[in-house]
Coordinates of N, CA and C in Angstrom, one line a residue:
M26 N -29.3 117.9 -10.1 CA -29.4 119.4 -10.4 C -29.9 119.6 -11.8
I27 N -30.8 120.5 -12.0 CA -31.3 120.9 -13.3 C -30.4 122.0 -13.8
R28 N -29.7 121.8 -15.0 CA -28.7 122.7 -15.5 C -29.4 123.7 -16.4
V29 N -29.3 125.0 -16.1 CA -30.0 126.1 -16.8 C -29.1 127.1 -17.5
V30 N -29.5 127.4 -18.7 CA -28.8 128.5 -19.4 C -29.8 129.7 -19.4
V31 N -29.3 130.9 -19.1 CA -30.2 132.1 -19.1 C -29.8 133.0 -20.3
A32 N -30.7 133.2 -21.2 CA -30.5 134.0 -22.4 C -31.3 135.2 -22.4
D33 N -30.7 136.4 -22.3 CA -31.4 137.7 -22.4 C -30.3 138.7 -22.8
D34 N -30.7 139.7 -23.6 CA -29.7 140.7 -24.1 C -29.5 141.8 -23.1
Q35 N -30.3 141.9 -22.1 CA -30.2 143.0 -21.1 C -29.4 142.4 -19.9
P36 N -28.2 142.9 -19.6 CA -27.4 142.4 -18.6 C -28.0 142.4 -17.2
V37 N -28.7 143.4 -16.8 CA -29.4 143.5 -15.5 C -30.5 142.4 -15.4
V38 N -31.3 142.3 -16.4 CA -32.3 141.3 -16.4 C -31.7 139.9 -16.4
R39 N -30.7 139.7 -17.2 CA -30.1 138.3 -17.2 C -29.5 138.0 -15.9
A40 N -28.8 138.9 -15.3 CA -28.2 138.7 -14.0 C -29.2 138.4 -12.9
G41 N -30.4 139.1 -13.0 CA -31.4 138.9 -12.0 C -32.0 137.5 -12.1
F42 N -32.3 137.0 -13.3 CA -32.8 135.7 -13.5 C -31.8 134.6 -13.1
A43 N -30.5 134.9 -13.4 CA -29.5 133.9 -13.0 C -29.4 133.8 -11.5
T44 N -29.4 134.9 -10.8 CA -29.4 134.9 -9.3 C -30.5 134.2 -8.7
L45 N -31.7 134.4 -9.3 CA -32.9 133.7 -8.8 C -32.8 132.2 -9.0
V46 N -32.3 131.8 -10.2 CA -32.2 130.4 -10.4 C -31.2 129.7 -9.5
R47 N -30.1 130.4 -9.2 CA -29.1 129.9 -8.3 C -29.5 129.8 -6.9
S48 N -30.6 130.5 -6.5 CA -31.1 130.5 -5.2 C -31.9 129.2 -4.9
A49 N -32.2 128.4 -5.9 CA -33.0 127.2 -5.7 C -32.0 126.0 -5.5
P50 N -32.2 125.2 -4.5 CA -31.2 124.1 -4.3 C -31.1 123.0 -5.3
D51 N -32.1 122.9 -6.2 CA -32.1 121.9 -7.2 C -31.8 122.4 -8.6
L52 N -31.5 123.7 -8.7 CA -31.2 124.3 -10.0 C -29.8 125.0 -10.0
T53 N -29.2 125.0 -11.1 CA -27.9 125.6 -11.3 C -27.8 126.3 -12.6
V54 N -27.1 127.4 -12.7 CA -26.9 128.2 -13.9 C -25.5 127.7 -14.5
V55 N -25.6 127.2 -15.7 CA -24.3 126.7 -16.3 C -23.9 127.7 -17.4
G56 N -24.6 128.7 -17.7 CA -24.2 129.7 -18.7 C -25.2 130.8 -18.9
E57 N -24.7 132.0 -19.3 CA -25.5 133.2 -19.6 C -25.2 133.6 -21.0
A58 N -26.3 133.9 -21.8 CA -26.1 134.2 -23.2 C -26.7 135.6 -23.4
R59 N -26.1 136.4 -24.3 CA -26.5 137.7 -24.7 C -27.3 137.6 -26.0
T60 N -27.1 136.6 -26.8 CA -27.8 136.4 -28.1 C -28.3 135.0 -28.2
G61 N -29.2 134.9 -29.2 CA -29.7 133.5 -29.5 C -28.6 132.6 -29.9
A62 N -27.7 133.0 -30.7 CA -26.6 132.2 -31.1 C -25.7 131.7 -29.9
E63 N -25.5 132.6 -29.0 CA -24.8 132.2 -27.7 C -25.6 131.1 -27.0
A64 N -26.9 131.3 -26.9 CA -27.7 130.4 -26.2 C -27.6 129.0 -26.8
V65 N -27.7 128.9 -28.1 CA -27.6 127.6 -28.8 C -26.2 126.9 -28.5
A66 N -25.2 127.8 -28.5 CA -23.8 127.2 -28.3 C -23.7 126.7 -26.9
L67 N -24.2 127.5 -25.9 CA -24.1 127.1 -24.5 C -25.0 125.9 -24.2
A68 N -26.1 125.8 -24.8 CA -27.0 124.6 -24.6 C -26.2 123.4 -25.0
R69 N -25.4 123.5 -26.1 CA -24.7 122.3 -26.5 C -23.4 122.1 -25.7
S70 N -22.6 123.1 -25.4 CA -21.4 122.9 -24.7 C -21.5 122.6 -23.2
E71 N -22.6 123.1 -22.6 CA -22.8 123.0 -21.2 C -23.8 121.9 -20.8
R72 N -24.2 121.2 -21.8 CA -25.2 120.1 -21.6 C -26.4 120.6 -20.7
A73 N -27.0 121.7 -21.2 CA -28.1 122.3 -20.5 C -29.3 121.4 -20.5
D74 N -30.1 121.5 -19.4 CA -31.4 120.8 -19.4 C -32.5 121.8 -19.8
V75 N -32.4 123.0 -19.4 CA -33.4 124.0 -19.7 C -32.7 125.3 -20.1
V76 N -33.3 126.0 -21.2 CA -32.8 127.3 -21.6 C -33.9 128.3 -21.3
L77 N -33.7 129.3 -20.5 CA -34.6 130.4 -20.3 C -34.3 131.4 -21.4
M78 N -35.3 131.5 -22.3 CA -35.0 132.2 -23.6 C -35.8 133.5 -23.8
D79 N -35.2 134.6 -23.9 CA -35.8 135.8 -24.2 C -36.2 135.8 -25.7
I80 N -37.2 136.5 -26.1 CA -37.6 136.5 -27.5 C -36.8 137.5 -28.4
R81 N -36.7 138.7 -27.9 CA -36.0 139.7 -28.6 C -34.5 139.9 -28.2
M82 N -33.7 139.3 -29.1 CA -32.2 139.4 -28.9 C -31.5 139.7 -30.2
P83 N -30.3 140.3 -30.2 CA -29.6 140.6 -31.4 C -29.1 139.3 -32.1
E84 N -28.7 139.5 -33.4 CA -28.1 138.5 -34.2 C -29.0 137.3 -34.5
L85 N -29.5 136.6 -33.5 CA -30.5 135.6 -33.7 C -31.5 135.7 -32.5
D86 N -32.8 135.8 -32.8 CA -33.8 136.0 -31.8 C -34.1 134.7 -31.1
G87 N -34.9 134.8 -30.0 CA -35.1 133.6 -29.2 C -35.9 132.6 -29.9
L88 N -36.8 132.9 -30.8 CA -37.6 132.0 -31.6 C -36.7 131.2 -32.5
G89 N -35.8 131.9 -33.2 CA -34.9 131.3 -34.1 C -33.9 130.3 -33.4
A90 N -33.5 130.8 -32.2 CA -32.6 129.9 -31.4 C -33.3 128.7 -30.9
T91 N -34.6 128.9 -30.6 CA -35.4 127.7 -30.1 C -35.6 126.7 -31.2
R92 N -35.8 127.2 -32.5 CA -35.9 126.2 -33.6 C -34.6 125.5 -33.8
L93 N -33.5 126.1 -33.6 CA -32.2 125.4 -33.8 C -32.0 124.4 -32.7
I94 N -32.4 124.7 -31.5 CA -32.2 123.7 -30.4 C -33.1 122.5 -30.5
T95 N -34.4 122.8 -30.8 CA -35.4 121.7 -30.8 C -35.2 120.9 -32.1
G96 N -34.6 121.5 -33.1 CA -34.4 120.7 -34.4 C -33.1 119.9 -34.4
D97 N -32.3 120.0 -33.4 CA -31.0 119.3 -33.3 C -31.1 118.1 -32.5
D98 N -30.9 116.9 -33.1 CA -31.0 115.6 -32.4 C -30.0 115.5 -31.3
D99 N -28.9 116.2 -31.4 CA -27.9 116.2 -30.3 C -28.4 116.9 -29.1
L100 N -29.4 117.8 -29.2 CA -29.9 118.6 -28.1 C -31.4 118.2 -27.8
A101 N -31.7 116.9 -28.1 CA -33.0 116.4 -27.9 C -33.5 116.5 -26.4
G102 N -32.6 116.5 -25.5 CA -33.1 116.6 -24.1 C -33.2 118.0 -23.5
V103 N -32.9 119.0 -24.4 CA -32.9 120.4 -23.9 C -34.3 120.9 -24.1
R104 N -34.9 121.5 -23.0 CA -36.2 122.2 -23.0 C -36.0 123.7 -23.1
V105 N -36.9 124.4 -23.8 CA -36.8 125.8 -23.9 C -38.0 126.4 -23.2
L106 N -37.8 127.4 -22.3 CA -38.8 128.1 -21.7 C -38.7 129.6 -22.1
I107 N -39.7 130.0 -22.9 CA -39.7 131.4 -23.4 C -40.0 132.4 -22.3
L108 N -39.2 133.4 -22.2 CA -39.5 134.5 -21.2 C -39.7 135.8 -22.0
T109 N -40.7 136.5 -21.8 CA -40.9 137.8 -22.5 C -41.8 138.7 -21.8
T110 N -41.7 140.0 -22.1 CA -42.6 141.0 -21.6 C -43.8 141.1 -22.4
F111 N -43.8 140.5 -23.6 CA -44.9 140.6 -24.5 C -45.8 139.4 -24.5
E112 N -46.7 139.3 -23.5 CA -47.6 138.2 -23.3 C -48.8 138.4 -24.2
I113 N -48.6 138.2 -25.5 CA -49.7 138.3 -26.5 C -49.8 137.0 -27.3
D114 N -51.0 136.8 -27.9 CA -51.3 135.6 -28.5 C -50.2 135.2 -29.6
E115 N -49.8 136.1 -30.4 CA -48.9 135.7 -31.5 C -47.6 135.2 -31.0
Y116 N -47.1 135.7 -29.9 CA -45.9 135.2 -29.4 C -46.0 133.8 -28.8
V117 N -47.1 133.5 -28.1 CA -47.4 132.2 -27.6 C -47.4 131.2 -28.8
F118 N -48.2 131.6 -29.8 CA -48.3 130.8 -31.0 C -46.9 130.5 -31.7
A119 N -46.1 131.6 -31.8 CA -44.8 131.4 -32.4 C -43.9 130.6 -31.6
A120 N -44.0 130.7 -30.3 CA -43.1 130.0 -29.4 C -43.4 128.5 -29.5
L121 N -44.7 128.1 -29.5 CA -45.1 126.7 -29.6 C -44.7 126.2 -31.0
R122 N -44.9 127.0 -32.0 CA -44.5 126.5 -33.3 C -43.0 126.3 -33.4
S123 N -42.2 127.0 -32.7 CA -40.8 126.9 -32.7 C -40.3 125.7 -31.9
G124 N -41.1 125.1 -31.1 CA -40.7 123.9 -30.4 C -40.5 124.2 -28.9
A125 N -40.9 125.4 -28.4 CA -40.7 125.7 -27.0 C -41.7 124.8 -26.1
S126 N -41.2 124.5 -24.9 CA -42.0 123.7 -24.0 C -42.8 124.6 -23.1
G127 N -42.6 125.9 -23.1 CA -43.3 126.7 -22.2 C -43.2 128.2 -22.5
F128 N -44.0 129.0 -21.9 CA -44.1 130.4 -22.2 C -44.4 131.1 -20.9
L129 N -43.6 132.0 -20.5 CA -43.8 132.7 -19.2 C -43.5 134.2 -19.3
G130 N -44.4 135.0 -18.7 CA -44.1 136.5 -18.7 C -43.0 136.8 -17.7
K131 N -42.3 137.8 -18.0 CA -41.2 138.3 -17.1 C -41.7 138.9 -15.8
S132 N -43.0 139.1 -15.8 CA -43.6 139.7 -14.6 C -44.0 138.6 -13.6
A133 N -43.8 137.3 -14.0 CA -44.2 136.2 -13.1 C -43.4 136.3 -11.7
E134 N -44.1 135.8 -10.7 CA -43.5 135.7 -9.4 C -42.3 134.8 -9.4
P135 N -41.3 135.1 -8.6 CA -40.1 134.2 -8.5 C -40.3 132.7 -8.4
E136 N -41.2 132.3 -7.5 CA -41.5 130.9 -7.4 C -42.2 130.3 -8.6
Q137 N -43.0 131.2 -9.3 CA -43.6 130.7 -10.6 C -42.5 130.4 -11.6
L138 N -41.5 131.2 -11.7 CA -40.4 130.9 -12.6 C -39.6 129.7 -12.3
L139 N -39.3 129.5 -11.0 CA -38.6 128.3 -10.6 C -39.4 127.1 -10.8
D140 N -40.7 127.1 -10.5 CA -41.6 126.0 -10.8 C -41.7 125.7 -12.3
A141 N -41.7 126.8 -13.1 CA -41.8 126.6 -14.5 C -40.6 125.8 -15.1
I142 N -39.4 126.1 -14.6 CA -38.2 125.4 -15.0 C -38.4 123.9 -14.7
R143 N -38.9 123.6 -13.5 CA -39.1 122.2 -13.1 C -40.1 121.5 -14.0
V144 N -41.2 122.2 -14.3 CA -42.3 121.7 -15.1 C -41.8 121.3 -16.5
V145 N -41.1 122.2 -17.2 CA -40.7 121.9 -18.5 C -39.5 120.9 -18.5
H146 N -38.7 120.8 -17.5 CA -37.6 119.9 -17.4 C -38.2 118.4 -17.3
R147 N -39.3 118.2 -16.6 CA -39.8 116.9 -16.6 C -40.7 116.5 -17.8
G148 N -40.7 117.4 -18.8 CA -41.4 117.1 -20.0 C -42.8 117.5 -20.1
D149 N -43.3 118.3 -19.2 CA -44.7 118.8 -19.2 C -44.7 120.2 -20.0
A150 N -45.8 120.5 -20.6 CA -46.0 121.8 -21.2 C -46.4 122.8 -20.2
L151 N -45.9 124.0 -20.4 CA -46.3 125.1 -19.5 C -46.8 126.3 -20.3
L152 N -48.1 126.6 -20.0 CA -48.7 127.7 -20.7 C -49.3 128.6 -19.6
T153 N -49.0 129.9 -19.7 CA -49.5 130.9 -18.8 C -51.0 131.2 -19.1
P154 N -51.7 131.9 -18.2 CA -53.1 132.2 -18.5 C -53.3 132.9 -19.8
A155 N -52.2 133.6 -20.3 CA -52.4 134.2 -21.6 C -52.5 133.2 -22.7
A156 N -52.1 132.0 -22.5 CA -52.2 130.9 -23.5 C -53.3 129.9 -23.1
T157 N -54.5 130.4 -23.1 CA -55.6 129.5 -22.8 C -55.9 128.5 -23.9
R158 N -56.8 127.6 -23.6 CA -57.2 126.6 -24.6 C -57.8 127.3 -25.9
S159 N -58.5 128.4 -25.7 CA -59.1 129.1 -26.8 C -58.0 129.7 -27.7
L160 N -57.0 130.2 -27.0 CA -55.9 130.7 -27.8 C -55.2 129.6 -28.6
I161 N -55.0 128.5 -28.0 CA -54.3 127.4 -28.8 C -55.2 127.0 -29.9
S162 N -56.5 126.9 -29.7 CA -57.5 126.5 -30.7 C -57.4 127.5 -31.9
R163 N -57.3 128.8 -31.6 CA -57.4 129.8 -32.6 C -56.2 129.8 -33.5
F164 N -55.0 129.6 -32.8 CA -53.7 129.8 -33.6 C -53.1 128.5 -34.1
L165 N -53.1 127.5 -33.3 CA -52.5 126.3 -33.7 C -53.4 125.6 -34.8
A166 N -54.6 125.9 -34.8 CA -55.5 125.2 -35.7 C -55.6 126.0 -37.1
R167 N -54.9 127.2 -37.1 CA -54.9 128.0 -38.3 C -53.7 127.5 -39.1
P168 N -53.9 126.9 -40.2 CA -52.8 126.3 -41.0 C -52.0 127.4 -41.6
E169 N -50.7 127.1 -41.7 CA -49.7 127.9 -42.4 C -49.3 127.2 -43.6
P170 N -48.9 127.9 -44.7 CA -48.4 127.2 -45.9 C -47.3 126.2 -45.6
G171 N -47.6 125.0 -46.0 CA -46.5 123.9 -45.8 C -46.4 123.4 -44.4
R172 N -47.3 123.8 -43.5 CA -47.1 123.4 -42.1 C -48.2 122.5 -41.6
L173 N -49.3 122.3 -42.4 CA -50.4 121.4 -42.0 C -49.9 120.0 -42.0
V174 N -50.0 119.3 -40.9 CA -49.6 117.9 -40.8 C -50.7 117.0 -41.2
P175 N -50.4 116.1 -42.2 CA -51.5 115.2 -42.7 C -51.9 114.2 -41.6
P176 N -53.2 113.9 -41.5 CA -53.8 113.0 -40.5 C -53.1 111.6 -40.6
A177 N -52.5 111.3 -41.8 CA -51.8 110.0 -41.9 C -50.6 109.9 -40.9
R178 N -50.2 111.0 -40.3 CA -49.1 110.9 -39.3 C -49.6 110.2 -38.1
L179 N -50.9 110.1 -37.9 CA -51.4 109.5 -36.7 C -51.7 108.0 -37.0
A180 N -51.4 107.5 -38.2 CA -51.7 106.1 -38.5 C -51.1 105.1 -37.6
G181 N -49.9 105.4 -37.1 CA -49.2 104.5 -36.2 C -49.7 104.4 -34.8
L182 N -50.6 105.3 -34.5 CA -51.1 105.3 -33.1 C -52.3 104.3 -32.9
T183 N -52.3 103.7 -31.7 CA -53.5 102.9 -31.4 C -54.7 103.8 -31.1
G184 N -55.8 103.2 -31.0 CA -57.0 104.0 -30.6 C -56.9 104.7 -29.3
R185 N -56.3 104.0 -28.3 CA -56.2 104.6 -27.0 C -55.1 105.7 -27.0
E186 N -54.1 105.5 -27.8 CA -53.1 106.6 -27.9 C -53.6 107.8 -28.6
R187 N -54.5 107.7 -29.6 CA -55.2 108.8 -30.2 C -56.1 109.5 -29.1
E188 N -56.7 108.7 -28.3 CA -57.6 109.3 -27.3 C -56.8 110.1 -26.3
V189 N -55.7 109.5 -25.9 CA -54.8 110.2 -24.9 C -54.2 111.5 -25.6
L190 N -53.8 111.4 -26.8 CA -53.3 112.6 -27.6 C -54.4 113.7 -27.6
A191 N -55.6 113.4 -27.8 CA -56.7 114.4 -27.9 C -56.9 115.0 -26.5
L192 N -56.8 114.2 -25.5 CA -56.9 114.8 -24.1 C -55.8 115.6 -23.7
V193 N -54.5 115.2 -24.1 CA -53.4 116.1 -23.8 C -53.5 117.4 -24.6
G194 N -54.0 117.3 -25.8 CA -54.2 118.5 -26.6 C -55.3 119.4 -26.0
S195 N -56.2 118.9 -25.3 CA -57.2 119.7 -24.6 C -56.8 120.3 -23.3
G196 N -55.5 120.0 -22.9 CA -54.9 120.7 -21.8 C -55.0 119.9 -20.5
L197 N -55.4 118.6 -20.5 CA -55.6 117.8 -19.3 C -54.2 117.3 -18.9
S198 N -54.1 117.2 -17.6 CA -52.9 116.6 -17.0 C -53.0 115.1 -17.0
N199 N -51.9 114.4 -16.6 CA -52.0 112.9 -16.6 C -53.0 112.5 -15.6
D200 N -53.1 113.1 -14.4 CA -54.0 112.7 -13.4 C -55.5 112.9 -13.9
E201 N -55.7 114.0 -14.6 CA -57.0 114.3 -15.1 C -57.4 113.3 -16.2
I202 N -56.4 113.0 -17.1 CA -56.7 112.0 -18.1 C -57.0 110.6 -17.5
A203 N -56.2 110.3 -16.4 CA -56.5 109.0 -15.7 C -57.9 108.9 -15.2
D204 N -58.3 110.0 -14.6 CA -59.7 110.1 -14.1 C -60.7 109.9 -15.2
H205 N -60.5 110.6 -16.3 CA -61.4 110.5 -17.4 C -61.5 109.1 -18.0
L206 N -60.3 108.4 -18.1 CA -60.3 107.1 -18.7 C -60.4 106.0 -17.7
V207 N -60.5 106.3 -16.5 CA -60.6 105.3 -15.4 C -59.4 104.3 -15.5
V208 N -58.2 104.9 -15.5 CA -57.0 104.1 -15.5 C -56.0 104.8 -14.5
S209 N -54.8 104.2 -14.3 CA -53.9 104.8 -13.4 C -53.0 105.9 -14.1
P210 N -52.5 106.8 -13.3 CA -51.7 107.9 -13.9 C -50.4 107.2 -14.6
H211 N -49.9 106.1 -14.0 CA -48.8 105.4 -14.6 C -49.1 104.9 -16.0
T212 N -50.3 104.4 -16.2 CA -50.8 103.9 -17.5 C -50.8 105.1 -18.5
V213 N -51.4 106.2 -18.0 CA -51.4 107.4 -18.9 C -50.1 107.8 -19.3
K214 N -49.1 107.9 -18.3 CA -47.8 108.3 -18.6 C -47.1 107.4 -19.7
T215 N -47.4 106.1 -19.6 CA -46.9 105.1 -20.6 C -47.5 105.4 -22.0
H216 N -48.8 105.7 -22.1 CA -49.4 106.0 -23.3 C -48.8 107.3 -23.9
V217 N -48.6 108.3 -23.0 CA -48.1 109.6 -23.5 C -46.7 109.4 -24.0
N218 N -45.8 108.7 -23.3 CA -44.5 108.5 -23.8 C -44.4 107.7 -25.1
R219 N -45.3 106.7 -25.2 CA -45.3 106.0 -26.5 C -45.8 106.9 -27.6
T220 N -46.7 107.7 -27.3 CA -47.3 108.6 -28.4 C -46.2 109.6 -28.8
M221 N -45.5 110.2 -27.8 CA -44.4 111.1 -28.2 C -43.3 110.4 -29.0
A222 N -43.0 109.2 -28.7 CA -42.0 108.5 -29.4 C -42.4 108.2 -30.9
K223 N -43.7 107.8 -31.0 CA -44.2 107.5 -32.4 C -44.3 108.8 -33.2
L224 N -44.6 109.9 -32.6 CA -44.8 111.1 -33.4 C -43.5 112.0 -33.5
G225 N -42.5 111.6 -32.8 CA -41.2 112.3 -32.8 C -41.4 113.6 -32.0
A226 N -42.3 113.7 -31.0 CA -42.5 114.9 -30.2 C -41.6 114.8 -28.9
H227 N -41.0 115.9 -28.6 CA -40.1 115.8 -27.4 C -40.7 116.2 -26.1
D228 N -41.9 116.7 -26.2 CA -42.6 116.9 -24.9 C -44.1 117.1 -25.2
R229 N -44.9 117.4 -24.1 CA -46.3 117.5 -24.3 C -46.8 118.7 -25.1
A230 N -46.0 119.8 -25.1 CA -46.3 121.0 -25.9 C -46.4 120.6 -27.4
Q231 N -45.4 119.7 -27.8 CA -45.4 119.3 -29.2 C -46.6 118.4 -29.5
L232 N -47.1 117.6 -28.5 CA -48.3 116.8 -28.7 C -49.5 117.7 -28.9
V233 N -49.6 118.9 -28.2 CA -50.6 119.8 -28.4 C -50.6 120.3 -29.8
V234 N -49.5 120.7 -30.3 CA -49.3 121.1 -31.7 C -49.9 120.1 -32.7
V235 N -49.4 118.8 -32.5 CA -49.8 117.8 -33.4 C -51.3 117.5 -33.4
A236 N -51.9 117.6 -32.2 CA -53.3 117.3 -32.0 C -54.2 118.3 -32.8
Y237 N -53.7 119.6 -32.8 CA -54.5 120.6 -33.6 C -54.1 120.6 -35.1
E238 N -52.9 120.4 -35.4 CA -52.5 120.4 -36.8 C -53.0 119.3 -37.6
T239 N -53.2 118.2 -37.0 CA -53.8 117.0 -37.7 C -55.3 117.0 -37.7
G240 N -55.9 117.9 -37.0 CA -57.3 118.0 -37.0 C -57.9 117.0 -36.0
L241 N -57.1 116.4 -35.2 CA -57.6 115.5 -34.2 C -58.5 116.2 -33.2
I242 N -58.2 117.5 -32.9 CA -59.0 118.4 -32.1 C -59.5 119.4 -33.0
V243 N -60.8 119.6 -33.1 CA -61.4 120.7 -33.9 C -61.7 121.9 -33.0
P244 N -61.2 123.0 -33.4 CA -61.3 124.3 -32.6 C -62.8 124.7 -32.6
P245 N -63.1 125.4 -31.5 CA -64.5 125.9 -31.5 C -64.8 127.0 -32.5
P246 N -66.0 127.2 -32.9 CA -66.3 128.2 -33.9 C -65.8 129.6 -33.4
A247 N -65.3 130.4 -34.3 CA -64.9 131.7 -33.9 C -66.1 132.6 -33.5
R248 N -65.9 133.4 -32.5 CA -67.0 134.2 -32.0 C -67.0 135.6 -32.7

């Protein structure tokens, strides 16, 4: 069973998401949070696998809570799926910067939400149509003071691992990368896992961030 915490400051919305999650045979709700601080505490105390995180909450917002979760070694296995009514570029950018594994609008269909939980739980990145490759190029490639990662960070990667990192950053799935490199999906998965371990990334979304911040992928010219 995938253990889920639902964090939203609106009781009706929170209850609705919790009921939906409970309807899936492979998912269970282990806690409901009204604030970001409660979400962090529940993620820790209930050994959550995935936190459905609203962005706008009192005391500590969802992005701040996400940073606390993804920055805590004791919570390394917890994935955060951001849920918001504000599907705009800046929020996708901020969510990825904060360490979120996915971003989904609250208007998504029920099955989309349930599938999204499964996707981020297995370590894949989830980006809605609002977060296209051009969006990632535009925002993740725009350096922030003190946030640009030096290319030296990639020094420990093999040539093939750098190639796989670039393809992950371009949005390709393991199967698509396998086709591109003419290797098996299992081989790609091994390269991805080793790359994540060497870079200290907890999932594919973080590999996307590293690929752009180190300049391994060069964004297209602005139009």
